[in-house]
CSV table of C-alpha atoms in Angstrom, one decimal:
chain,number,residue,atom,x,y,z
A,1,MET,CA,-22.7,11.6,11.0
A,2,VAL,CA,-22.6,13.0,7.5
A,3,GLU,CA,-26.3,12.1,7.1
A,4,GLU,CA,-27.2,13.8,10.3
A,5,ILE,CA,-25.5,17.1,9.3
A,6,VAL,CA,-27.1,17.0,5.8
A,7,LEU,CA,-30.5,16.3,7.3
A,8,LYS,CA,-30.2,19.3,9.6
A,9,LEU,CA,-29.0,21.5,6.8
A,10,VAL,CA,-31.9,20.4,4.5
A,11,ASN,CA,-34.5,20.9,7.2
A,12,GLN,CA,-33.1,24.4,7.8
A,13,MET,CA,-33.3,25.1,4.1
A,14,GLU,CA,-36.9,24.0,4.0
A,15,ALA,CA,-37.8,26.0,7.2
A,16,LYS,CA,-36.3,29.1,5.6
A,17,LYS,CA,-38.3,28.4,2.4
A,18,MET,CA,-35.2,27.9,0.3
A,19,ILE,CA,-36.5,24.6,-1.0
A,20,GLU,CA,-40.0,23.1,-1.2
A,21,LYS,CA,-41.1,20.4,1.1
A,22,ASP,CA,-41.6,17.8,-1.7
A,23,ASN,CA,-38.0,18.3,-2.8
A,24,ILE,CA,-36.4,17.4,0.6
A,25,GLU,CA,-35.5,13.8,-0.2
A,26,TYR,CA,-33.9,14.9,-3.5
A,27,TYR,CA,-31.7,17.5,-1.7
A,28,GLU,CA,-30.9,15.1,1.1
A,29,TYR,CA,-29.7,12.4,-1.4
A,30,VAL,CA,-27.7,14.8,-3.5
A,31,LEU,CA,-26.0,16.6,-0.6
A,32,ILE,CA,-25.1,13.3,1.2
A,33,ILE,CA,-23.5,12.0,-2.0
A,34,MET,CA,-21.6,15.2,-2.5
A,35,ALA,CA,-20.4,15.4,1.1
A,36,GLU,CA,-19.3,11.7,1.0
A,37,ARG,CA,-17.4,12.2,-2.2
A,38,ILE,CA,-15.7,15.3,-1.0
A,39,ILE,CA,-14.6,13.5,2.2
A,40,ALA,CA,-13.3,10.5,0.3
A,41,VAL,CA,-11.5,12.4,-2.5
A,42,GLY,CA,-10.2,14.9,0.0
A,43,THR,CA,-8.7,12.2,2.1
A,44,MET,CA,-7.1,10.6,-0.9
A,45,LEU,CA,-5.5,13.9,-2.0
A,46,ILE,CA,-4.2,14.4,1.5
A,47,ILE,CA,-2.7,10.9,1.5
A,48,SER,CA,-1.3,11.6,-2.0
A,49,ILE,CA,0.6,14.6,-0.6
A,50,ILE,CA,2.0,12.5,2.2
A,51,PHE,CA,3.2,9.8,-0.3
A,52,ARG,CA,4.4,12.6,-2.7
A,53,GLN,CA,2.0,11.3,-5.4
A,54,PHE,CA,-0.3,14.2,-5.8
A,55,LEU,CA,-0.2,14.7,-9.6
A,56,PRO,CA,-0.3,10.9,-10.4
A,57,THR,CA,-3.3,10.7,-8.0
A,58,VAL,CA,-5.1,13.5,-9.8
A,59,ALA,CA,-4.6,11.6,-13.1
A,60,PHE,CA,-5.9,8.4,-11.4
A,61,LEU,CA,-9.0,10.2,-10.0
A,62,VAL,CA,-9.8,11.8,-13.4
A,63,PHE,CA,-9.7,8.5,-15.2
A,64,PHE,CA,-11.3,6.5,-12.3
A,65,LEU,CA,-14.2,8.8,-11.4
A,66,SER,CA,-15.2,9.5,-15.0
A,67,LEU,CA,-15.2,5.8,-15.9
A,68,ARG,CA,-16.7,4.6,-12.6
A,69,LYS,CA,-19.6,7.0,-13.0
A,70,ARG,CA,-20.5,5.1,-16.2
A,71,THR,CA,-19.6,1.5,-15.4
A,72,GLY,CA,-21.0,1.2,-11.9
A,73,GLY,CA,-19.7,-1.8,-9.9
A,74,TYR,CA,-19.5,-2.8,-6.3
A,75,HIS,CA,-20.9,-0.4,-3.7
A,76,ALA,CA,-20.6,-0.8,0.0
A,77,ASP,CA,-23.8,-0.6,2.1
A,78,LYS,CA,-22.7,2.1,4.5
A,79,PHE,CA,-20.6,5.3,4.0
A,80,TRP,CA,-18.0,4.2,6.7
A,81,GLN,CA,-17.5,0.9,4.8
A,82,CYS,CA,-17.2,2.7,1.5
A,83,TYR,CA,-14.8,5.2,3.0
A,84,LEU,CA,-12.6,2.6,4.6
A,85,LEU,CA,-12.5,0.4,1.5
A,86,THR,CA,-11.7,3.5,-0.6
A,87,ILE,CA,-8.8,4.6,1.5
A,88,ILE,CA,-7.4,1.0,1.8
A,89,THR,CA,-7.8,0.6,-2.0
A,90,TYR,CA,-6.1,3.9,-2.7
A,91,ILE,CA,-3.1,3.0,-0.5
A,92,GLY,CA,-3.0,-0.3,-2.5
A,93,VAL,CA,-3.1,1.7,-5.7
A,94,VAL,CA,0.0,3.7,-4.6
A,95,GLN,CA,1.9,0.5,-3.9
A,96,VAL,CA,0.8,-1.3,-7.1
A,97,ALA,CA,1.6,1.7,-9.3
A,98,ALA,CA,5.2,1.6,-8.1
A,99,VAL,CA,5.4,-2.1,-9.1
A,100,PHE,CA,3.7,-1.5,-12.4
A,101,SER,CA,6.2,1.2,-13.2
A,102,GLU,CA,8.9,-1.3,-13.0
A,103,LYS,CA,7.1,-4.3,-14.5
A,104,SER,CA,4.9,-2.6,-17.2
A,105,TYR,CA,4.3,-5.8,-19.1
A,106,ILE,CA,2.0,-7.1,-16.2
A,107,MET,CA,0.2,-3.7,-16.2
A,108,TYR,CA,-0.4,-3.8,-20.0
A,109,VAL,CA,-1.8,-7.4,-19.8
A,110,LEU,CA,-4.1,-6.5,-17.0
A,111,LEU,CA,-5.1,-3.2,-18.8
A,112,LEU,CA,-6.0,-5.1,-21.9
A,113,CYS,CA,-8.1,-7.6,-19.9
A,114,ALA,CA,-9.8,-4.6,-18.1
A,115,VAL,CA,-10.6,-2.8,-21.4
A,116,LEU,CA,-12.1,-6.0,-22.9
A,117,THR,CA,-14.2,-6.5,-19.7
A,118,VAL,CA,-15.6,-3.0,-19.9
A,119,GLU,CA,-16.3,-3.5,-23.6
A,120,VAL,CA,-18.2,-6.7,-23.0
A,121,ILE,CA,-20.1,-5.8,-19.8
A,122,GLY,CA,-20.4,-2.1,-20.3
A,123,THR,CA,-22.2,-1.2,-17.1
A,124,VAL,CA,-23.4,-2.9,-14.0
A,125,ASN,CA,-26.9,-1.7,-13.2
A,126,HIS,CA,-26.6,-1.2,-9.4
A,127,PRO,CA,-29.8,-1.0,-7.4
A,128,ASN,CA,-29.1,2.6,-6.5
A,129,MET,CA,-28.9,3.5,-10.2
A,130,ASP,CA,-31.9,1.3,-11.2
A,131,LEU,CA,-31.6,2.2,-14.9
A,132,ASP,CA,-34.4,1.4,-17.4
A,133,GLU,CA,-33.5,-0.4,-20.6
A,134,ASN,CA,-32.9,2.8,-22.7
A,135,GLU,CA,-30.8,4.4,-20.0
A,136,LEU,CA,-28.7,1.3,-19.5
A,137,ARG,CA,-28.1,1.0,-23.3
A,138,GLU,CA,-26.9,4.7,-23.4
A,139,ILE,CA,-24.7,4.4,-20.4
A,140,LYS,CA,-23.1,1.2,-21.6
A,141,LYS,CA,-22.4,2.9,-24.9
A,142,ALA,CA,-20.8,5.9,-23.0
A,143,ALA,CA,-18.7,3.5,-20.8
A,144,ARG,CA,-17.4,1.6,-23.8
A,145,LEU,CA,-16.5,4.7,-25.7
A,146,LEU,CA,-14.8,6.3,-22.6
A,147,VAL,CA,-12.7,3.2,-21.8
A,148,LEU,CA,-11.4,3.3,-25.4
A,149,ILE,CA,-10.6,7.0,-25.2
A,150,GLU,CA,-8.8,6.4,-21.8
A,151,ALA,CA,-6.9,3.4,-23.2
A,152,GLY,CA,-6.0,5.5,-26.3
A,153,VAL,CA,-4.6,8.3,-24.0
A,154,ILE,CA,-2.5,5.6,-22.2
A,155,VAL,CA,-1.2,4.3,-25.5
A,156,ALA,CA,-0.3,7.8,-26.7
A,157,LEU,CA,1.4,8.7,-23.5
A,158,THR,CA,3.4,5.5,-23.6
A,159,ALA,CA,4.4,6.2,-27.2
A,160,LEU,CA,5.5,9.7,-26.1
A,161,LYS,CA,7.6,8.1,-23.3
A,162,MET,CA,5.6,9.8,-20.6
A,163,ASN,CA,6.7,9.1,-17.0
A,164,GLN,CA,5.6,5.5,-16.4
A,165,LEU,CA,4.3,6.3,-13.0
A,166,TYR,CA,1.5,8.5,-14.4
A,167,VAL,CA,0.7,5.8,-17.0
A,168,SER,CA,0.5,3.2,-14.2
A,169,TYR,CA,-2.0,5.3,-12.2
A,170,MET,CA,-4.2,5.8,-15.2
A,171,SER,CA,-4.0,2.1,-16.1
A,172,ILE,CA,-4.9,1.1,-12.5
A,173,ALA,CA,-8.0,3.3,-12.7
A,174,ILE,CA,-9.4,1.3,-15.6
A,175,ILE,CA,-8.3,-2.0,-14.0
A,176,LEU,CA,-10.0,-1.1,-10.8
A,177,CYS,CA,-13.2,-0.1,-12.5
A,178,SER,CA,-13.2,-3.4,-14.3
A,179,ALA,CA,-12.5,-5.4,-11.1
A,180,LEU,CA,-15.4,-3.6,-9.3
A,181,MET,CA,-17.8,-4.4,-12.1
A,182,CYS,CA,-16.8,-8.1,-12.0
A,183,PHE,CA,-17.1,-8.2,-8.2
A,184,ALA,CA,-20.6,-6.7,-8.3
A,185,LYS,CA,-21.6,-9.3,-10.9
A,186,ILE,CA,-20.1,-12.1,-8.8
A,187,ILE,CA,-22.0,-11.1,-5.7
A,188,LYS,CA,-25.1,-10.3,-7.8
A,189,GLN,CA,-25.2,-6.7,-6.8
A,190,GLU,CA,-27.1,-5.6,-9.8
A,191,VAL,CA,-30.7,-5.3,-11.1
A,192,LYS,CA,-32.0,-6.2,-14.5
A,193,ALA,CA,-33.2,-3.3,-16.6
A,194,LYS,CA,-36.9,-2.7,-16.7
């Protein structure tokens, strides 16, 4: 459904000479990605309001989306699969964050493992990304630096005795990125750099 709406929109843009015909595929791709992201993030924010977890969810999304953009990882084949998995995963995040707030030692062990995993793997080159060798090297460097910065923020907030729930959401963001990278590698959902 999202694709159909975007295709109609892009065709209208081309008919009205707002875009050139040879740019149609680019606009379709970008607008589909944007629409799907808005739908998924919007739904998570609505659910976060229902669970009264809006601000922790914003912290989770900032950490997760910025790191996920650089690490890659598992991707579902269709939007409806991605959407469903995203919402189920987010509800799981809400539940796990409450547990991690109470049992922070488990969270810190998993966080350490996740940071080390990102440091070792760096990035999973998904077929949709199809990075060349130089791009892959640069994005791995960015992912490794970003995960250290995010872990540093978590350490600083913990030292400042920040509300543990926020720290849990931020930690889960890194743990989830790491898990998605590992899962993509396990199912061989990556391409080798050219």
